[in-house]
C-alpha angles and dihedrals in degrees: 000000000000111000123212123252089248088059089061091043090053089052093051087047088055094048092050090049093051095227092151094047091052091051088049096068128098111225090032113224097242092176093056090050092046092062087082092058117123112192099167112025125216129221137087095273094059091038091062101030105044102098102185145344116219143160129242111182104319096330126103112226120200113197115209130181142149092199126072095211107034112165092189126079127198115196105204114200110190129214131231109137090275086283103080149008171075094148136188093265091057087054093047092051089048092051092056092044088051096048094045104041138044092243130126105217128207111203103205117209105188131191112282137220143283089031089048134034135223096258088059093045088047090050089052091052090054092048092049093051092047091053092049092049090055089060102034132034111246092249088064095050124090128175131211126191134171125201108326087003083063089051091055095046092052096046089050093053089051092053094043086053095051090049092049089242124159111264131222112259093246145355127215116203124192112194092328114200105231107175124041091189090069085207098140106112091214086071094072093054091054095042087073095068103020100120095201113030138046129193092231098060097035091050087051092055091047091053091051085056104040099077109191098328130101117274086235093061108129089233089074100013107044089172086088096051130081123277096192114127096017116158123241106311131201119190129191110196131184124212095209095056128101089224091059097090094056091046090059090053087056092049090058091046088051094051093047089051088053093235119164102251139170116197125196116188118195110215110229088348123144135231113305092355097165093065098045120112123241102021119113088208087059094049092048093049092046085054087054093052092051090050087052090053093046090053110077094218092169095053094045089052089047094053092046091052093048091053093048092052089045092057094042094053098042101037100031092242115172121220 
């Protein structure tokens, strides 16, 4: 497939910034990577549309909305290898989502490794979802996570199902990291041409976060958990991404569990491509995400199910 000129410009920018080089170090230089963190964004949009900053557990929540009476909440769980974030590209995506949907958005900046470990981060996710569910019914909550943000979203859903808790109506996952052990042999093949990530640096970051538990523990490697009972799940995958092989395994598990899923594969795309600046492909895909959010898939499905049951009961139809 022919790529846009902006795609190649993005590759050049990544090369100049040395992103791959930074993610090829062991130990990874988390302090250097954190220099790109943006915890409170500037600009007129955020000045006028950030409604509140507040804390849940040890997480900073920024509440953004362009609507005074929004009845939909998006929990945005950012990526950053557990060691950094949020970054400028996260805020840019939130800005577009807020402008083009009627969602209130909680940007969730959780504690980072190596100072904080996966058990504490997971507890923060539990607390954030509990606080959200006290303000919104579950069918009005959606979740979005990129990279390890996707890890945290999936692991949270697995815990909620085990606890028989109400689930969000949908989850949107952008290049989710599924296995912290990075043991899939297919990763080595992609590492050679992934323009952003390297197994060495990503593995280093995971080890900083893992505490004393196994790298395959479902808190940090949800690939090894159950996917039965998951809500509507939308996945954006990228071929030129070392996390891609494990994502394909998750798709297989979701299908086997008969989960309602929608999978978009970016041909020759790179990690978290829908959030990247400059690229035409990213802008198109972010518009697609916004379209998915504006389309109340769950409500439509509920209405159709109700109609089918109605006809079955009243007209003795057999399905």
